[in-house]
XYZ file of C-alpha atoms in Angstrom:
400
model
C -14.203 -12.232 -2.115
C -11.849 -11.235 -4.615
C -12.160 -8.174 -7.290
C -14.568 -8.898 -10.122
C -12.174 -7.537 -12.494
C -8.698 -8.978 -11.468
C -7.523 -11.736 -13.271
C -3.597 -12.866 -12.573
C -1.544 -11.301 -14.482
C 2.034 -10.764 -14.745
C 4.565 -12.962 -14.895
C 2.865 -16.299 -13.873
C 0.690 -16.440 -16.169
C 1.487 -16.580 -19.657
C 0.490 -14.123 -22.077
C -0.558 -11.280 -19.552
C -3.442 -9.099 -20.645
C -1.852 -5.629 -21.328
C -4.050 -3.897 -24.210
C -0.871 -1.404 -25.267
C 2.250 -3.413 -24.405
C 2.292 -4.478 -28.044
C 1.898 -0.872 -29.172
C 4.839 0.198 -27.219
C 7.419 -1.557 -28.884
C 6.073 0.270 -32.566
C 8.814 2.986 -32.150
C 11.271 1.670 -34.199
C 13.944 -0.144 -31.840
C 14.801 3.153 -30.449
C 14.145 1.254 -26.769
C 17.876 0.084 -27.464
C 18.958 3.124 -25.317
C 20.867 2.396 -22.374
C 19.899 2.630 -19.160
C 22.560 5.565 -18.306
C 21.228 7.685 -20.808
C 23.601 7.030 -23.719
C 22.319 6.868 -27.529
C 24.700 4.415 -29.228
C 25.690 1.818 -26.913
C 23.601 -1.931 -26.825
C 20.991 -2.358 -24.682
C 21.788 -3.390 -21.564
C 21.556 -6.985 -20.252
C 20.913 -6.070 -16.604
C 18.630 -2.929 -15.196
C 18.206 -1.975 -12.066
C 14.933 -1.242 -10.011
C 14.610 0.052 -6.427
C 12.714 -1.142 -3.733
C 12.248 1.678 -1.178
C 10.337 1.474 2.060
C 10.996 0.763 6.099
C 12.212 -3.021 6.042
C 14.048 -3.219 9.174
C 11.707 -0.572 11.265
C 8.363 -0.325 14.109
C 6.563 -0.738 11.192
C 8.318 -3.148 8.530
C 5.203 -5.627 8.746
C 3.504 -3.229 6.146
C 6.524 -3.363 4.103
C 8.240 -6.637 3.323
C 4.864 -8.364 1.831
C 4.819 -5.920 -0.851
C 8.673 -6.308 -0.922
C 8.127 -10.013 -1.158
C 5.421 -9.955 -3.763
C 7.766 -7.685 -6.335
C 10.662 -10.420 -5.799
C 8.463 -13.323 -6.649
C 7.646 -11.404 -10.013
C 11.521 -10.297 -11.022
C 12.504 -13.848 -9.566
C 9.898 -15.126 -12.362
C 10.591 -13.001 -14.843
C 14.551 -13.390 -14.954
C 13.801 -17.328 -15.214
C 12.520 -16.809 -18.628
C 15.859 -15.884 -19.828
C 14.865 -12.030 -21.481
C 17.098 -10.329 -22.907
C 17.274 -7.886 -19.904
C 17.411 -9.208 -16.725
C 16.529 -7.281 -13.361
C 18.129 -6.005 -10.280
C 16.491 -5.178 -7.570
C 17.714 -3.346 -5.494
C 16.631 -2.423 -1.761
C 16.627 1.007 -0.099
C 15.822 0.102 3.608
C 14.670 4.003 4.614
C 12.968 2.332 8.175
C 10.215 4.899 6.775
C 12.314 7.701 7.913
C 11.920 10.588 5.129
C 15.661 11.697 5.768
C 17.001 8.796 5.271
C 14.949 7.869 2.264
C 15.860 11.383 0.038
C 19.583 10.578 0.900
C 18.935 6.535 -0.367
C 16.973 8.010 -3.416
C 20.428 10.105 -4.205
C 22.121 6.977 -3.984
C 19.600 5.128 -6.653
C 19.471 7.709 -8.860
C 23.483 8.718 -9.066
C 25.157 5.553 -8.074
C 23.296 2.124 -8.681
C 21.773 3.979 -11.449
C 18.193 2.732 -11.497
C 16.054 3.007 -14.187
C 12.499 2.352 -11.926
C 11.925 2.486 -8.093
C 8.755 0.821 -6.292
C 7.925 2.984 -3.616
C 8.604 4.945 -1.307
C 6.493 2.922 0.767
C 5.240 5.495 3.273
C 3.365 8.830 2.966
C 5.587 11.240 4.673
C 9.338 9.796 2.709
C 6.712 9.591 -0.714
C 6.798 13.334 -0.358
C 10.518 13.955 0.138
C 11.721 11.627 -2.000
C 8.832 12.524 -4.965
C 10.717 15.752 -6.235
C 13.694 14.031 -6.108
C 12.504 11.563 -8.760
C 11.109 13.517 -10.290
C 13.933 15.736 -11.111
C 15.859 12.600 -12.274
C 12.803 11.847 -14.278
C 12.689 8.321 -12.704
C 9.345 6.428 -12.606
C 8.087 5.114 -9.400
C 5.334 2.894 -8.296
C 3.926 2.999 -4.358
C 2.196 -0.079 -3.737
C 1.394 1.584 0.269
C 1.424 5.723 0.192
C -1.844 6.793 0.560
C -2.005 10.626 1.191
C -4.189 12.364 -0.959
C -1.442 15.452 -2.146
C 0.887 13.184 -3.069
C -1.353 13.330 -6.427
C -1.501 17.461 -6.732
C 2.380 17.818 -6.930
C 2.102 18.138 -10.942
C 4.272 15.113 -11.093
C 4.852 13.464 -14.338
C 6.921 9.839 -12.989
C 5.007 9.107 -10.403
C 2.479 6.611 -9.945
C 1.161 4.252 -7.031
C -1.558 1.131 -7.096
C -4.046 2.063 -4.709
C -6.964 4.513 -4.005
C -5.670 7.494 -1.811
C -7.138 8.281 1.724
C -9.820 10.700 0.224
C -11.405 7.304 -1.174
C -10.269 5.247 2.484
C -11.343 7.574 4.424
C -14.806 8.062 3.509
C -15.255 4.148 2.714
C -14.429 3.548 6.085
C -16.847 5.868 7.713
C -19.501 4.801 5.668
C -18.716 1.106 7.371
C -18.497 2.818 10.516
C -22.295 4.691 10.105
C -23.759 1.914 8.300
C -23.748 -1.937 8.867
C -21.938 -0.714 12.346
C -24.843 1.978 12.795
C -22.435 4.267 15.029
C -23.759 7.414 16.045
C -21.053 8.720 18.982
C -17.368 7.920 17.393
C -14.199 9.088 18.723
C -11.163 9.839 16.542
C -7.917 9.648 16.955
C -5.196 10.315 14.961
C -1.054 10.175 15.115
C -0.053 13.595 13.794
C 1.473 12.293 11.175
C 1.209 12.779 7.315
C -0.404 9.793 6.584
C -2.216 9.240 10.025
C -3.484 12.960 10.454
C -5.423 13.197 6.760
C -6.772 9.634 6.819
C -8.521 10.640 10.328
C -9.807 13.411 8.757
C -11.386 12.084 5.726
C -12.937 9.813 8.232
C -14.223 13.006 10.438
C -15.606 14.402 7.394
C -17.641 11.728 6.047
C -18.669 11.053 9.814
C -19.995 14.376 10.091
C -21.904 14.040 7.026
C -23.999 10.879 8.188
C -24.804 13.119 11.591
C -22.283 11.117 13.711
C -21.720 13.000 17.300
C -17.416 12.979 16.490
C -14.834 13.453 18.985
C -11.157 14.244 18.042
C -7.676 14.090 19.800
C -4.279 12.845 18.909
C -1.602 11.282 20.591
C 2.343 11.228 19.922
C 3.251 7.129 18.860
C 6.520 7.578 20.174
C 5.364 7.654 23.664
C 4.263 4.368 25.642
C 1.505 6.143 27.696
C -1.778 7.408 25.933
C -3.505 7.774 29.125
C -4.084 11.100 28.933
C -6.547 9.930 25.314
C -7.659 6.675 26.722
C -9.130 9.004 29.663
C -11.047 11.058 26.781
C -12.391 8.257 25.226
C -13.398 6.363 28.329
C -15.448 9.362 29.369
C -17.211 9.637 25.859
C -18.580 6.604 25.683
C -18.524 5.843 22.222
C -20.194 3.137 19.996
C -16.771 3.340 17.855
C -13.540 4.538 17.918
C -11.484 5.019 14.728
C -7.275 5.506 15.009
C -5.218 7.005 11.698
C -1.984 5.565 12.526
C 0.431 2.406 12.584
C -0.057 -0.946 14.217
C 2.931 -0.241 16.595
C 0.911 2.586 18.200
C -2.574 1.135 17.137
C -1.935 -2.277 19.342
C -0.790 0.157 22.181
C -3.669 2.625 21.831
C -5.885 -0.977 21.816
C -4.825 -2.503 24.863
C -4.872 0.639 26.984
C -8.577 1.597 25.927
C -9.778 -2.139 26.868
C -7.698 -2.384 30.049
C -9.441 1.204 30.721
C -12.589 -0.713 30.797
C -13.927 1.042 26.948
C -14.957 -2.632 26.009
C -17.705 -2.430 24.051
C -17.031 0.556 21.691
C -16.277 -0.835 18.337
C -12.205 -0.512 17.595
C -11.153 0.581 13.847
C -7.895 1.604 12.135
C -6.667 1.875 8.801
C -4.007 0.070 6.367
C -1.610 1.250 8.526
C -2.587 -1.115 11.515
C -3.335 -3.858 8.859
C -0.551 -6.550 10.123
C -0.576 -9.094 13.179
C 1.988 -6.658 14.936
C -2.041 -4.561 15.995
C -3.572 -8.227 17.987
C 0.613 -8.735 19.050
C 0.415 -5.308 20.529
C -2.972 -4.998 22.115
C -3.146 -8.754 22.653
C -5.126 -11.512 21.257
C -8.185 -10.931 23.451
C -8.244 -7.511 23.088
C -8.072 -7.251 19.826
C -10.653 -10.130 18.825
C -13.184 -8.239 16.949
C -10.857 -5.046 15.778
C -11.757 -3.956 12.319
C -9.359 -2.268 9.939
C -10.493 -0.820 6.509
C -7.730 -0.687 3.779
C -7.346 0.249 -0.251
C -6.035 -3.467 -0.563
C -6.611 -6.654 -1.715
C -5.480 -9.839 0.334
C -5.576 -13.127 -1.233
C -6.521 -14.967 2.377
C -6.228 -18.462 2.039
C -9.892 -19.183 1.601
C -9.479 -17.554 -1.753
C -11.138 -19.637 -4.742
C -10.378 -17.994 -8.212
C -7.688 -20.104 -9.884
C -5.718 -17.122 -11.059
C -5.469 -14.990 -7.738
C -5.036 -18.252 -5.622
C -1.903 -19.285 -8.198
C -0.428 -15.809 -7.086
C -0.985 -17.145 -3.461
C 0.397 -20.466 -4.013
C 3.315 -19.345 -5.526
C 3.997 -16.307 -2.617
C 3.508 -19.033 -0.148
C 5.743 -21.294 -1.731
C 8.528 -18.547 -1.882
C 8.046 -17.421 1.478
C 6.245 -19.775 3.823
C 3.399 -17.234 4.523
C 0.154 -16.272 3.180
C 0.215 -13.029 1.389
C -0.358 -10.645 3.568
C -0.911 -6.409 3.377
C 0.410 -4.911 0.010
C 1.744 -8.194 -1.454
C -0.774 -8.155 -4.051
C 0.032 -4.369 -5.010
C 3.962 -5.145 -4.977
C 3.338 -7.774 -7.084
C 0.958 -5.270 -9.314
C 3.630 -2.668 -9.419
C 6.290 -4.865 -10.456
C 4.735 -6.672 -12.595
C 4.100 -2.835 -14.853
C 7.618 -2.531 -14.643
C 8.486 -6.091 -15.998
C 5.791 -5.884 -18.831
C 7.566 -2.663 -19.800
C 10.980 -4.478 -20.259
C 9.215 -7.507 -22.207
C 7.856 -4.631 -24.344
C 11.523 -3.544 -24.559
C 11.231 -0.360 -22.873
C 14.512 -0.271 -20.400
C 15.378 3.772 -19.935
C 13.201 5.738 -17.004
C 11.795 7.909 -19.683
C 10.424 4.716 -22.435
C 9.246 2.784 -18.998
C 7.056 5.816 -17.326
C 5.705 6.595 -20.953
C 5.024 2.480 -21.196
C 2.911 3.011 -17.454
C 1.148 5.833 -18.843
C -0.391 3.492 -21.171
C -0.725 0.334 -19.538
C -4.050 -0.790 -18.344
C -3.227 -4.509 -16.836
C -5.906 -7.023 -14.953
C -3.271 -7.444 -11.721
C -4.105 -9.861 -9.148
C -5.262 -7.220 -7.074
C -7.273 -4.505 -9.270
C -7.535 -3.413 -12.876
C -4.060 -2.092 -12.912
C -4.768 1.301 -14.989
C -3.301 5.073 -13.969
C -5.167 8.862 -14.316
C -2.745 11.656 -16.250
C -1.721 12.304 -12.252
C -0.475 8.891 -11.590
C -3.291 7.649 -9.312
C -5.085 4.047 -10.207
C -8.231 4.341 -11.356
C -9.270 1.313 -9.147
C -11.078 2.633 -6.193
C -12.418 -0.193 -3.987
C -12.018 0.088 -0.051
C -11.835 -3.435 1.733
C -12.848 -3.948 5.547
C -10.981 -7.040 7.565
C -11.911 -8.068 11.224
C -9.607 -9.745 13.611
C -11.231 -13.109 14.104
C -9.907 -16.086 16.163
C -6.325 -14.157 16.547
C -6.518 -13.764 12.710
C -7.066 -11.188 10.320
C -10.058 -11.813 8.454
C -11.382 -10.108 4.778
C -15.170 -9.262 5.347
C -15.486 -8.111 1.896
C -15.277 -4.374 -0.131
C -16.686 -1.837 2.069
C -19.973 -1.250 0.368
C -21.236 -4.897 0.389
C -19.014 -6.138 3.878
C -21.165 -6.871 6.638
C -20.137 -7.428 10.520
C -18.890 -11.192 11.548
């Protein structure tokens, strides 16, 4: 159940399997430059790296694994007594791009960090991009998935997981095959992550000859009747939602308490937290599926390597992993690797990602000239029992 070609990496194990870390320190020492730019001074003893994303927000579930996962690797790595230690340093932007361009100012110009994991949303991603970019400060997203974030021409940025134009169509290809859907109804939540995803999921529909109906709804309202209506008259065999839990548990409830019980109920990563069977309610969301672009060690998990990462995130934080953990602990892992190689300006680090290609706990950890992962498996998980279950990758999962 877990990725053929993900072995743990990183900080727990030692000796991590990066193919050019070595290589990166062959510059002769010039790595020694400090972290606010100067030439002469010592390297310094502490960097900082941001953590960006909505931890106190509707939709913090998403966030705080990945959060978690990138503390348990600094935690690790500043045991080992380097000769740089790490900060890090959280930007709580509740997912809000406004807020997360002014908290990127802050980053950049005051706590002066030299690496930032995230944004972890879509819509503050693109805000907050050409602001890093600017600063020429590398990022890792362990959670943005829109597909343009990757056609912006930028040169720092980078995230771990395959983009909705991969999701998408991974999901409706679940959806038309093992499910065998042929009248689907889409919905999406007008947002910038929601609205694409449920597109690239109309598209692919289409191209299997699914009958597709669309609408939208606004997640800040309470009442979707006006959709659940829509759908209840379609009768579908499946109904797909691009959006958040928050909204996705709402949308849930009100379509089964409409009577639509037997139309098959999917989402994406966004819904992939308990907050969706909170929301709709355990009975009503027994048998939901969600598709996602990541990896969850459940606790089932058998490899050694990948159930040490688990052991060790459930001994930190008395939970399983959950969505994202294993691609926080990816991303920060990169950055750490780059330190050990001795890389501790933005400029030496995002030139050390360029080059990295790093077996992760959750993928092959390697990045295109554009800064997407070259990893591109899509995984489907059911809500079983009140739980959320992994079926398996998309092209081999079949239906519990």
């Amino acid at each position: 159940m877990r990725p053929k070609t993900a072995r743990l990496g990183g900080v727990l194990a030692a000796g991590v399997a990066l193919t050019l870390g070595l290589a990166a320190c062959g510059d002769g020492g010039t790595d020694a430059k400090p972290a606010d730019g100067g030439s002469s001074a010592a390297a310094p003893s502490t960097v900082k790296i941001g953590f960006m994303g909505d931890l106190t927000g509707p939709n913090a579930g998403i966030v705080i694994p990945p959060r978690n996962g990138a503390k348990l690797v600094f935690d690790e790595y500043n045991k080992t007594n380097p000769a740089v230690k790490v900060e890090l340093v959280e930007y709580d932007s509740q997912g809000d791009p406004s807020k997360a361009v002014a908290l990127a100012q802050q980053a950049i110009k005051t706590d002066k960090v030299v690496g930032l994991l995230g944004p972890a949303f879509s819509g503050e991603s693109a805000q907050v991009g050409p602001v890093l970019e600017e600063a020429q400060i590398p990022s890792i997203s362990a959670s943005a998935t829109n597909t343009k974030l990757a056609e912006n021409g930028w040169k720092f940025w980078h995230r771990v997981l395959p983009n909705d134009s991969v999701q998408g169509p991974g999901i409706a290809d679940f959806i038309a095959g093992p499910v065998a859907a042929k009248n689907v109804f889409v919905i999406d939540d007008k947002s910038e992550y929601g609205k694409p995803l449920a597109d690239a999921v109309r598209g692919q529909l289409a191209t299997k000859g699914a009958k597709v109906t669309n609408d939208s709804l606004d997640p800040a309202e309470s009442d979707y009747s006006s959709v659940v209506n829509k759908v209840a008259a379609s009768k579908p065999d499946a109904i797909f939602f691009g959006g958040y839990y928050a909204a996705a548990g709402n949308l849930l409830k009100q379509l089964r308490d409409k009577g639509v019980k037997d139309a098959k109920f999917f989402s994406g990563d966004g819904s992939l937290d308990k907050g969706l069977i909170d929301g709709a309610g355990a009975a009503n969301a027994e048998g939901a599926l969600v598709g996602c672009p990541c990896y969850i060690a459940t606790p089932d998990v058998t490899d050694a390597k990948v159930k040490g990462f688990a052991d060790a995130y459930k001994a930190a934080y008395s939970a399983d992993p959950a969505i994202y953990a294993a691609e926080g602990y990816d991303a920060a892992t990169v950055f750490a690797e780059a330190l050990k190689a001795g890389n501790t300006t933005p400029d030496k680090i995002n030139a050390f990602i360029g080059t990295v290609d790093l077996a992760g706990v959750s993928k092959q950890v390697k990045f295109a000239p554009n800064g997407e992962v070259e990893a591109k498996d899509i995984y489907i998980y059911q809500v079983k029992n009140g739980a959320i279950a992994l079926l398996g990758k998309a092209t081999e999962a079949k239906l519990g």
